[in-house]
Structure formats: C-alpha cells, structure tokens
Amino acid sequence: MFEIAVPAELVAQVAPLEPFPNGVYRYAVGGLLVGLGAVVIYLGTGIAAGASTFLESTLSYVSEQSRFQQYRASRDWRVVFTLGIILGAAVYAVVWQGEAWTTDVQPWRLLVGGVLVGIGTRIGKGCTSGHGVCGVGSASKTSIVGVVTFLTVAIVTAQLVQAMGVSP
Amino acid sequence: MSRNRHPLFVPLILVGGLIFGFGLAFSHMARPEVVLDFLQFVDLGLVFVMFGAAVISGIAFAVMPRLRDRAPLTGDVYGRRLKAFDRNVLIGGAIFGVGWGLSGICPGAAYASLGIGNVTILWAFVGMFAGAYLQGRWRSQRPATETAATGAD
C-alpha cells in the first residue's frame, strides 16, 4: 500500500487531527475565571483593566518621561492588580500543580519577544487582556482589529520560528 | 478616578487580580509552550480562553450600564473599553504579534507565569520593561504623533 510522504509535523500544522488534545475543560474554565476577574474589578470600579499598562505605569516610579507620568494616578492599583495575578497563579500552583514549573523556551526568545511585546502593546493600545478580553467584550472595533492583527502576525511568526527549527 | 478612594478599592483590585491570575494558571496560559502550541495549531484550546473571558466580560459591559450609572467604589460612570482607531493599532499590534509568536508570552500570562514558579520568565519581564521604556522615551519626545487619532468606536 502506498503512502503519500507528508511529514507528520506538516500534517499537524495544517490540519490537527485532534484540535484539543488536552480537552477543553481547563481552557474554558480558565477563560471564564479570567473574565470573572476582570468583571469583579469592573463591577466595583467601572475600570476595564488590561495587564500591559502596568509596564508603563510602573516605569513612572523611576522615570520622569512624560509618557509614563500620565499613569501616575493609576500606577498604585496597577501594581496591586499585577501582584494579585501573580498570587492567584501561585494559589493554583500550590494547590493543583504541586511544584514549581519552569519553561523550556529559550531565554533569548523570552527576552527578544518580551522587548517586542513591551513596545507593541504600548504602541498598539492594548494586549491580549486589554484588547482581547475587555475590548472584544466591549464590541470595540479598534480592539477587534487589534486582536486580528496581533493574532495573525503571531501565528505567522510562530510557524516561521518552528519551520526554522527553533525549539523549544 | 475619584481622589478619595473607597477603602475597599484596593482589596477589590487584589481579589480581581487573584481570580484573573488563577484563571490564567488554570488555563495553562501561564506556560509559553501552551501558547506556542496554539499558534502552531497543535492545540487550539486558547480560543476557549479568550472567547470565554470575552463573553463573561461582554455580558458585564452590556448589562451594568443599564442597571446602574456609577460604580460604587469610584463613582466612575460604567462604560465600555473603547479606544480610538489609528495606524498605531496596526503597527503596535504587528510588533506585539511578532513578540508573542516568538516567545509565547503576553503581559498578563507572564505575570501569572512568575506565580507558578517559572523564574525563567524573568527574561521576559526584563524584555517587556525594556520595550515599554524604549517606546515611552520615544513617544515622550514626539507627542505630536498622538494627535492623529480618529474615533472609530
């Protein structure tokens, strides 16, 4: 019997045989909780919070640049929000994960990717939580365009990185 | 934002952050590998995370303004998250996309990643702060580029 010689990894890229190999429970429940966290803050304060503004607002403590100083009024609670995110994840890790988990993704990818994420979210007015959760939840055309833009570019980038054999 | 903050303001932000971060860890978005698996079409679970979260927040953004005018802890008017559309949304989105696709990290998930013990993610923290600083310096020196916004929302 003949087999068409298509590399297995190519098949997986084009059409995953199993789109959710780890099920959908963890993703759906986790997503609902992420939304709930944003909603709790919104109900109490009217603030539609995003995670990336913390980067700029926190820099206002150490830099006099006008771009950062515009976030003086919100910088304190944004630190609290971020500490909450870290602690909430730590609660999960202690109760369900058992031990500390560390990534195998290479440090240079995290560093260079981080620089681009830092520049891009701030120029682009939001990240996966600001645009992706609160903005899309607000049916904001700007946020939907933002999400489509970064999602498309990220998919192309990740596929190229994989095709070049960079792993992990 | 009101000047005299309600005593429950900071505790509420903390609780919201806790639930948000717990959700990111529970969904495994705090693991860059899982995000990269999504972008490389190995596991499409991230769709459920983003849509699930957006649906929940969308309900609140749609319903709350009809129920009450102002938020109890700040006195702020309930509104939606609307930002003006301009070229920067596309340029910044594309730069963010390259960074996200290269590393598998985004800001919220990176904070949560530190919470699950991923000390290696500190490389991403250094990168994100450096990137935010670079763009902040650049834009502090060219405030004129901020005025080109048009109200698309």
mmCIF file of C-alpha atoms in Angstrom:
data_model
loop_
_atom_site.group_PDB
_atom_site.id
_atom_site.type_symbol
_atom_site.label_atom_id
_atom_site.label_comp_id
_atom_site.label_asym_id
_atom_site.label_seq_id
_atom_site.Cartn_x
_atom_site.Cartn_y
_atom_site.Cartn_z
ATOM 1 C CA MET A 1 0.000 0.000 0.000
ATOM 2 C CA PHE A 2 1.325 3.387 -0.990
ATOM 3 C CA GLU A 3 1.616 6.260 1.386
ATOM 4 C CA ILE A 4 1.994 9.843 0.407
ATOM 5 C CA ALA A 5 5.150 11.130 2.018
ATOM 6 C CA VAL A 6 3.847 14.053 4.033
ATOM 7 C CA PRO A 7 5.921 14.762 7.131
ATOM 8 C CA ALA A 8 3.854 14.250 10.262
ATOM 9 C CA GLU A 9 4.656 17.692 11.658
ATOM 10 C CA LEU A 10 3.365 19.327 8.475
ATOM 11 C CA VAL A 11 0.076 17.480 8.763
ATOM 12 C CA ALA A 12 -0.217 18.630 12.354
ATOM 13 C CA GLN A 13 0.358 22.236 11.297
ATOM 14 C CA VAL A 14 -2.164 22.335 8.502
ATOM 15 C CA ALA A 15 -4.990 20.328 9.987
ATOM 16 C CA PRO A 16 -4.663 18.996 13.507
ATOM 17 C CA LEU A 17 -6.307 15.578 13.688
ATOM 18 C CA GLU A 18 -7.221 16.365 17.257
ATOM 19 C CA PRO A 19 -7.716 20.123 17.722
ATOM 20 C CA PHE A 20 -7.963 19.794 21.507
ATOM 21 C CA PRO A 21 -5.560 17.037 22.585
ATOM 22 C CA ASN A 22 -5.791 18.226 26.196
ATOM 23 C CA GLY A 23 -9.570 18.638 26.156
ATOM 24 C CA VAL A 24 -11.341 21.968 26.502
ATOM 25 C CA TYR A 25 -12.251 21.917 30.219
ATOM 26 C CA ARG A 26 -9.110 23.627 31.522
ATOM 27 C CA TYR A 27 -9.272 26.250 28.788
ATOM 28 C CA ALA A 28 -12.974 27.022 29.093
ATOM 29 C CA VAL A 29 -12.999 27.157 32.897
ATOM 30 C CA GLY A 30 -9.757 29.137 32.997
ATOM 31 C CA GLY A 31 -11.117 31.607 30.448
ATOM 32 C CA LEU A 32 -14.339 32.090 32.401
ATOM 33 C CA LEU A 33 -12.279 32.833 35.525
ATOM 34 C CA VAL A 34 -10.082 35.326 33.653
ATOM 35 C CA GLY A 35 -13.268 37.075 32.530
ATOM 36 C CA LEU A 36 -14.707 36.903 36.039
ATOM 37 C CA GLY A 37 -11.584 38.567 37.462
ATOM 38 C CA ALA A 38 -11.981 41.452 35.014
ATOM 39 C CA VAL A 39 -15.716 41.655 35.786
ATOM 40 C CA VAL A 40 -15.190 41.823 39.563
ATOM 41 C CA ILE A 41 -12.963 44.867 39.073
ATOM 42 C CA TYR A 42 -15.379 46.407 36.568
ATOM 43 C CA LEU A 43 -18.457 45.985 38.772
ATOM 44 C CA GLY A 44 -16.785 47.648 41.730
ATOM 45 C CA THR A 45 -14.831 50.375 39.980
ATOM 46 C CA GLY A 46 -16.027 50.789 36.392
ATOM 47 C CA ILE A 47 -12.458 50.101 35.249
ATOM 48 C CA ALA A 48 -11.939 47.800 32.231
ATOM 49 C CA ALA A 49 -8.494 46.599 33.219
ATOM 50 C CA GLY A 50 -5.712 45.449 30.916
ATOM 51 C CA ALA A 51 -2.468 43.858 32.048
ATOM 52 C CA SER A 52 0.066 45.663 29.856
ATOM 53 C CA THR A 53 -0.412 49.238 31.152
ATOM 54 C CA PHE A 54 1.331 48.059 34.337
ATOM 55 C CA LEU A 55 4.615 48.125 32.404
ATOM 56 C CA GLU A 56 4.391 51.835 31.620
ATOM 57 C CA SER A 57 2.689 52.918 34.841
ATOM 58 C CA THR A 58 5.333 51.166 36.953
ATOM 59 C CA LEU A 59 8.116 52.881 34.996
ATOM 60 C CA SER A 60 6.666 56.202 36.229
ATOM 61 C CA TYR A 61 8.165 55.414 39.666
ATOM 62 C CA VAL A 62 11.670 55.534 38.215
ATOM 63 C CA SER A 63 11.416 57.701 35.095
ATOM 64 C CA GLU A 64 10.326 61.305 34.641
ATOM 65 C CA GLN A 65 9.382 60.774 30.970
ATOM 66 C CA SER A 66 6.000 62.408 30.295
ATOM 67 C CA ARG A 67 4.696 59.268 28.633
ATOM 68 C CA PHE A 68 4.975 57.360 31.924
ATOM 69 C CA GLN A 69 3.928 60.203 34.206
ATOM 70 C CA GLN A 70 0.448 60.226 32.649
ATOM 71 C CA TYR A 71 -0.187 56.966 34.529
ATOM 72 C CA ARG A 72 0.670 58.337 37.997
ATOM 73 C CA ALA A 73 -2.981 58.235 39.108
ATOM 74 C CA SER A 74 -3.366 54.536 38.299
ATOM 75 C CA ARG A 75 0.108 53.197 38.986
ATOM 76 C CA ASP A 76 -0.527 52.066 42.572
ATOM 77 C CA TRP A 77 -3.595 49.960 41.878
ATOM 78 C CA ARG A 78 -1.955 48.509 38.754
ATOM 79 C CA VAL A 79 0.842 47.172 40.956
ATOM 80 C CA VAL A 80 -1.823 45.641 43.225
ATOM 81 C CA PHE A 81 -3.576 44.116 40.191
ATOM 82 C CA THR A 82 -0.328 42.559 38.972
ATOM 83 C CA LEU A 83 0.567 41.225 42.436
ATOM 84 C CA GLY A 84 -2.928 39.739 42.515
ATOM 85 C CA ILE A 85 -2.311 37.970 39.185
ATOM 86 C CA ILE A 86 0.982 36.541 40.467
ATOM 87 C CA LEU A 87 -0.597 35.427 43.766
ATOM 88 C CA GLY A 88 -3.654 33.942 42.064
ATOM 89 C CA ALA A 89 -1.413 31.858 39.822
ATOM 90 C CA ALA A 90 0.637 30.876 42.876
ATOM 91 C CA VAL A 91 -2.527 29.628 44.613
ATOM 92 C CA TYR A 92 -3.202 27.416 41.603
ATOM 93 C CA ALA A 93 0.392 26.184 41.596
ATOM 94 C CA VAL A 94 0.414 25.327 45.297
ATOM 95 C CA VAL A 95 -2.955 23.559 45.292
ATOM 96 C CA TRP A 96 -3.034 21.817 41.895
ATOM 97 C CA GLN A 97 0.406 21.934 40.347
ATOM 98 C CA GLY A 98 2.358 20.716 43.345
ATOM 99 C CA GLU A 99 5.769 22.029 42.443
ATOM 100 C CA ALA A 100 7.235 24.992 40.597
ATOM 101 C CA TRP A 101 7.007 24.747 36.825
ATOM 102 C CA THR A 102 9.621 26.341 34.576
ATOM 103 C CA THR A 103 9.573 26.879 30.841
ATOM 104 C CA ASP A 104 11.932 25.259 28.358
ATOM 105 C CA VAL A 105 11.518 28.147 25.911
ATOM 106 C CA GLN A 106 14.990 29.604 25.455
ATOM 107 C CA PRO A 107 15.870 32.787 27.365
ATOM 108 C CA TRP A 108 16.773 34.713 24.195
ATOM 109 C CA ARG A 109 13.280 34.096 22.823
ATOM 110 C CA LEU A 110 11.719 35.334 26.071
ATOM 111 C CA LEU A 111 13.981 38.393 26.147
ATOM 112 C CA VAL A 112 13.639 39.441 22.499
ATOM 113 C CA GLY A 113 9.954 38.510 22.445
ATOM 114 C CA GLY A 114 9.481 40.479 25.653
ATOM 115 C CA VAL A 115 11.036 43.618 24.156
ATOM 116 C CA LEU A 116 8.706 43.407 21.137
ATOM 117 C CA VAL A 117 5.710 42.695 23.379
ATOM 118 C CA GLY A 118 6.637 45.696 25.538
ATOM 119 C CA ILE A 119 6.921 48.023 22.544
ATOM 120 C CA GLY A 120 3.973 46.593 20.628
ATOM 121 C CA THR A 121 1.297 46.502 23.324
ATOM 122 C CA ARG A 122 2.041 50.059 24.319
ATOM 123 C CA ILE A 123 2.007 51.462 20.779
ATOM 124 C CA GLY A 124 -0.969 49.275 19.858
ATOM 125 C CA LYS A 125 -3.040 50.408 22.891
ATOM 126 C CA GLY A 126 -3.525 47.008 24.452
ATOM 127 C CA CYS A 127 -2.651 43.362 24.789
ATOM 128 C CA THR A 128 -4.431 40.033 24.967
ATOM 129 C CA SER A 129 -6.343 41.118 28.091
ATOM 130 C CA GLY A 130 -6.989 44.796 27.281
ATOM 131 C CA HIS A 131 -7.944 44.308 23.625
ATOM 132 C CA GLY A 132 -8.603 40.570 23.642
ATOM 133 C CA VAL A 133 -10.829 40.313 26.715
ATOM 134 C CA CYS A 134 -12.131 43.757 27.728
ATOM 135 C CA GLY A 135 -12.020 45.317 24.254
ATOM 136 C CA VAL A 136 -13.633 42.414 22.423
ATOM 137 C CA GLY A 137 -16.118 42.126 25.307
ATOM 138 C CA SER A 138 -16.950 45.781 24.660
ATOM 139 C CA ALA A 139 -17.501 45.004 20.960
ATOM 140 C CA SER A 140 -14.861 47.652 20.222
ATOM 141 C CA LYS A 141 -13.958 47.793 16.536
ATOM 142 C CA THR A 142 -10.494 49.071 17.409
ATOM 143 C CA SER A 143 -9.883 46.104 19.715
ATOM 144 C CA ILE A 144 -11.224 43.561 17.220
ATOM 145 C CA VAL A 145 -8.876 44.950 14.561
ATOM 146 C CA GLY A 146 -6.047 44.903 17.116
ATOM 147 C CA VAL A 147 -6.701 41.264 18.025
ATOM 148 C CA VAL A 148 -6.957 40.136 14.396
ATOM 149 C CA THR A 149 -3.687 41.959 13.665
ATOM 150 C CA PHE A 150 -1.619 40.521 16.508
ATOM 151 C CA LEU A 151 -3.146 37.064 16.248
ATOM 152 C CA THR A 152 -2.409 36.807 12.519
ATOM 153 C CA VAL A 153 1.152 38.103 12.879
ATOM 154 C CA ALA A 154 1.793 35.847 15.889
ATOM 155 C CA ILE A 155 0.610 32.733 14.022
ATOM 156 C CA VAL A 156 2.828 33.549 11.036
ATOM 157 C CA THR A 157 5.785 34.268 13.339
ATOM 158 C CA ALA A 158 5.359 31.091 15.394
ATOM 159 C CA GLN A 159 5.051 28.984 12.237
ATOM 160 C CA LEU A 160 8.207 30.563 10.780
ATOM 161 C CA VAL A 161 10.128 30.028 14.012
ATOM 162 C CA GLN A 162 9.034 26.390 14.017
ATOM 163 C CA ALA A 163 9.879 25.959 10.328
ATOM 164 C CA MET A 164 13.373 27.295 11.018
ATOM 165 C CA GLY A 165 13.774 24.526 13.553
ATOM 166 C CA VAL A 166 13.929 26.713 16.655
ATOM 167 C CA SER A 167 12.754 24.595 19.568
ATOM 168 C CA PRO A 168 11.876 24.949 22.292
ATOM 169 C CA MET B 1 -10.993 58.291 39.079
ATOM 170 C CA SER B 2 -12.022 59.770 42.390
ATOM 171 C CA ARG B 3 -9.367 61.291 44.615
ATOM 172 C CA ASN B 4 -10.696 59.856 47.843
ATOM 173 C CA ARG B 5 -10.687 56.180 47.212
ATOM 174 C CA HIS B 6 -13.146 53.884 48.878
ATOM 175 C CA PRO B 7 -11.426 51.675 51.489
ATOM 176 C CA LEU B 8 -12.485 48.604 49.538
ATOM 177 C CA PHE B 9 -10.933 49.832 46.263
ATOM 178 C CA VAL B 10 -7.509 48.246 46.704
ATOM 179 C CA PRO B 11 -8.842 44.982 48.234
ATOM 180 C CA LEU B 12 -11.249 44.587 45.316
ATOM 181 C CA ILE B 13 -8.485 45.142 42.743
ATOM 182 C CA LEU B 14 -6.456 42.485 44.559
ATOM 183 C CA VAL B 15 -9.341 39.986 44.559
ATOM 184 C CA GLY B 16 -9.997 40.642 40.859
ATOM 185 C CA GLY B 17 -6.306 40.120 40.116
ATOM 186 C CA LEU B 18 -6.288 36.894 42.134
ATOM 187 C CA ILE B 19 -9.190 35.421 40.155
ATOM 188 C CA PHE B 20 -7.666 36.674 36.883
ATOM 189 C CA GLY B 21 -4.260 35.139 37.649
ATOM 190 C CA PHE B 22 -5.769 31.906 38.948
ATOM 191 C CA GLY B 23 -7.715 31.625 35.688
ATOM 192 C CA LEU B 24 -4.572 32.191 33.609
ATOM 193 C CA ALA B 25 -2.733 29.482 35.533
ATOM 194 C CA PHE B 26 -5.694 27.072 35.465
ATOM 195 C CA SER B 27 -5.997 27.501 31.687
ATOM 196 C CA HIS B 28 -2.235 26.844 31.315
ATOM 197 C CA MET B 29 -1.821 30.181 29.511
ATOM 198 C CA ALA B 30 0.961 30.890 32.024
ATOM 199 C CA ARG B 31 3.006 28.290 30.117
ATOM 200 C CA PRO B 32 4.582 29.759 26.959
ATOM 201 C CA GLU B 33 4.698 26.263 25.443
ATOM 202 C CA VAL B 34 0.887 26.024 25.504
ATOM 203 C CA VAL B 35 0.512 29.404 23.798
ATOM 204 C CA LEU B 36 3.055 28.371 21.149
ATOM 205 C CA ASP B 37 1.134 25.100 20.661
ATOM 206 C CA PHE B 38 -1.919 27.210 19.836
ATOM 207 C CA LEU B 39 -0.059 29.488 17.414
ATOM 208 C CA GLN B 40 1.433 26.403 15.727
ATOM 209 C CA PHE B 41 -2.005 24.713 15.530
ATOM 210 C CA VAL B 42 -1.086 21.816 17.799
ATOM 211 C CA ASP B 43 -3.710 22.592 20.471
ATOM 212 C CA LEU B 44 -6.397 25.190 19.788
ATOM 213 C CA GLY B 45 -7.536 25.486 23.416
ATOM 214 C CA LEU B 46 -6.536 29.152 23.683
ATOM 215 C CA VAL B 47 -9.615 30.040 21.633
ATOM 216 C CA PHE B 48 -11.756 28.917 24.556
ATOM 217 C CA VAL B 49 -9.756 31.019 26.993
ATOM 218 C CA MET B 50 -10.027 34.249 25.048
ATOM 219 C CA PHE B 51 -13.618 33.776 23.951
ATOM 220 C CA GLY B 52 -14.717 32.524 27.358
ATOM 221 C CA ALA B 53 -13.207 35.547 29.041
ATOM 222 C CA ALA B 54 -14.539 37.982 26.427
ATOM 223 C CA VAL B 55 -18.080 36.583 26.703
ATOM 224 C CA ILE B 56 -18.114 36.960 30.501
ATOM 225 C CA SER B 57 -16.743 40.494 30.384
ATOM 226 C CA GLY B 58 -19.022 41.299 27.430
ATOM 227 C CA ILE B 59 -22.098 40.420 29.473
ATOM 228 C CA ALA B 60 -20.968 42.738 32.277
ATOM 229 C CA PHE B 61 -20.113 45.580 29.887
ATOM 230 C CA ALA B 62 -23.516 45.263 28.209
ATOM 231 C CA VAL B 63 -25.665 44.828 31.329
ATOM 232 C CA MET B 64 -24.119 47.018 34.042
ATOM 233 C CA PRO B 65 -24.590 50.401 32.339
ATOM 234 C CA ARG B 66 -28.325 49.616 32.119
ATOM 235 C CA LEU B 67 -28.611 48.673 35.794
ATOM 236 C CA ARG B 68 -26.625 51.465 37.422
ATOM 237 C CA ASP B 69 -24.974 54.681 36.358
ATOM 238 C CA ARG B 70 -21.886 54.631 38.513
ATOM 239 C CA ALA B 71 -19.520 52.159 40.104
ATOM 240 C CA PRO B 72 -19.835 52.017 43.911
ATOM 241 C CA LEU B 73 -16.139 52.237 44.782
ATOM 242 C CA THR B 74 -15.038 55.013 42.435
ATOM 243 C CA GLY B 75 -18.160 56.868 41.367
ATOM 244 C CA ASP B 76 -16.975 56.347 37.791
ATOM 245 C CA VAL B 77 -19.574 56.014 35.056
ATOM 246 C CA TYR B 78 -19.937 52.473 33.723
ATOM 247 C CA GLY B 79 -18.751 52.424 30.139
ATOM 248 C CA ARG B 80 -17.181 50.104 27.602
ATOM 249 C CA ARG B 81 -13.489 49.796 26.762
ATOM 250 C CA LEU B 82 -13.280 51.882 23.624
ATOM 251 C CA LYS B 83 -10.066 53.214 22.155
ATOM 252 C CA ALA B 84 -9.737 55.422 19.109
ATOM 253 C CA PHE B 85 -8.520 53.663 15.997
ATOM 254 C CA ASP B 86 -5.396 54.856 14.245
ATOM 255 C CA ARG B 87 -2.353 53.496 12.482
ATOM 256 C CA ASN B 88 -0.707 52.706 15.833
ATOM 257 C CA VAL B 89 -3.225 49.930 16.493
ATOM 258 C CA LEU B 90 -1.938 48.132 13.394
ATOM 259 C CA ILE B 91 1.752 48.950 13.877
ATOM 260 C CA GLY B 92 1.759 48.131 17.584
ATOM 261 C CA GLY B 93 -0.399 45.061 17.036
ATOM 262 C CA ALA B 94 2.035 43.742 14.432
ATOM 263 C CA ILE B 95 5.068 44.333 16.691
ATOM 264 C CA PHE B 96 3.248 42.671 19.590
ATOM 265 C CA GLY B 97 2.342 39.779 17.289
ATOM 266 C CA VAL B 98 5.973 39.130 16.370
ATOM 267 C CA GLY B 99 6.957 39.169 20.042
ATOM 268 C CA TRP B 100 4.042 36.936 21.062
ATOM 269 C CA GLY B 101 4.732 34.460 18.264
ATOM 270 C CA LEU B 102 8.460 34.345 19.039
ATOM 271 C CA SER B 103 8.153 33.875 22.795
ATOM 272 C CA GLY B 104 4.632 32.650 23.608
ATOM 273 C CA ILE B 105 4.336 35.309 26.296
ATOM 274 C CA CYS B 106 1.978 38.243 26.761
ATOM 275 C CA PRO B 107 1.888 40.573 29.776
ATOM 276 C CA GLY B 108 -0.873 39.029 31.943
ATOM 277 C CA ALA B 109 0.240 35.472 31.268
ATOM 278 C CA ALA B 110 3.859 36.428 32.033
ATOM 279 C CA TYR B 111 2.878 37.778 35.477
ATOM 280 C CA ALA B 112 0.927 34.579 36.134
ATOM 281 C CA SER B 113 3.893 32.543 34.948
ATOM 282 C CA LEU B 114 6.013 34.006 37.727
ATOM 283 C CA GLY B 115 3.288 32.865 40.137
ATOM 284 C CA ILE B 116 3.567 29.226 39.056
ATOM 285 C CA GLY B 117 7.273 29.326 39.841
ATOM 286 C CA ASN B 118 8.616 29.989 36.369
ATOM 287 C CA VAL B 119 11.664 32.074 37.274
ATOM 288 C CA THR B 120 12.962 31.780 33.700
ATOM 289 C CA ILE B 121 10.113 34.132 32.708
ATOM 290 C CA LEU B 122 12.076 36.977 34.338
ATOM 291 C CA TRP B 123 13.912 37.241 30.994
ATOM 292 C CA ALA B 124 10.558 38.226 29.512
ATOM 293 C CA PHE B 125 9.988 40.744 32.330
ATOM 294 C CA VAL B 126 13.330 42.390 31.568
ATOM 295 C CA GLY B 127 12.391 42.462 27.873
ATOM 296 C CA MET B 128 8.881 43.861 28.420
ATOM 297 C CA PHE B 129 10.058 46.662 30.705
ATOM 298 C CA ALA B 130 12.903 47.491 28.297
ATOM 299 C CA GLY B 131 10.450 47.583 25.376
ATOM 300 C CA ALA B 132 7.924 49.706 27.268
ATOM 301 C CA TYR B 133 10.729 52.062 28.297
ATOM 302 C CA LEU B 134 12.024 52.421 24.731
ATOM 303 C CA GLN B 135 8.595 53.265 23.340
ATOM 304 C CA GLY B 136 7.915 55.621 26.270
ATOM 305 C CA ARG B 137 11.123 57.571 25.696
ATOM 306 C CA TRP B 138 10.447 57.765 22.006
ATOM 307 C CA ARG B 139 6.864 58.921 22.432
ATOM 308 C CA SER B 140 7.674 61.384 25.217
ATOM 309 C CA GLN B 141 9.903 63.133 22.725
ATOM 310 C CA ARG B 142 7.333 63.094 19.905
ATOM 311 C CA PRO B 143 3.971 63.928 21.435
ATOM 312 C CA ALA B 144 2.716 65.174 18.064
ATOM 313 C CA THR B 145 2.224 61.618 16.799
ATOM 314 C CA GLU B 146 -0.509 61.169 19.416
ATOM 315 C CA THR B 147 -2.872 63.669 17.830
ATOM 316 C CA ALA B 148 -3.647 61.735 14.649
ATOM 317 C CA ALA B 149 -6.267 59.514 16.294
ATOM 318 C CA THR B 150 -9.699 59.169 14.772
ATOM 319 C CA GLY B 151 -12.732 57.996 16.671
ATOM 320 C CA ALA B 152 -13.658 54.665 15.147
ATOM 321 C CA ASP B 153 -15.518 53.369 18.177
#
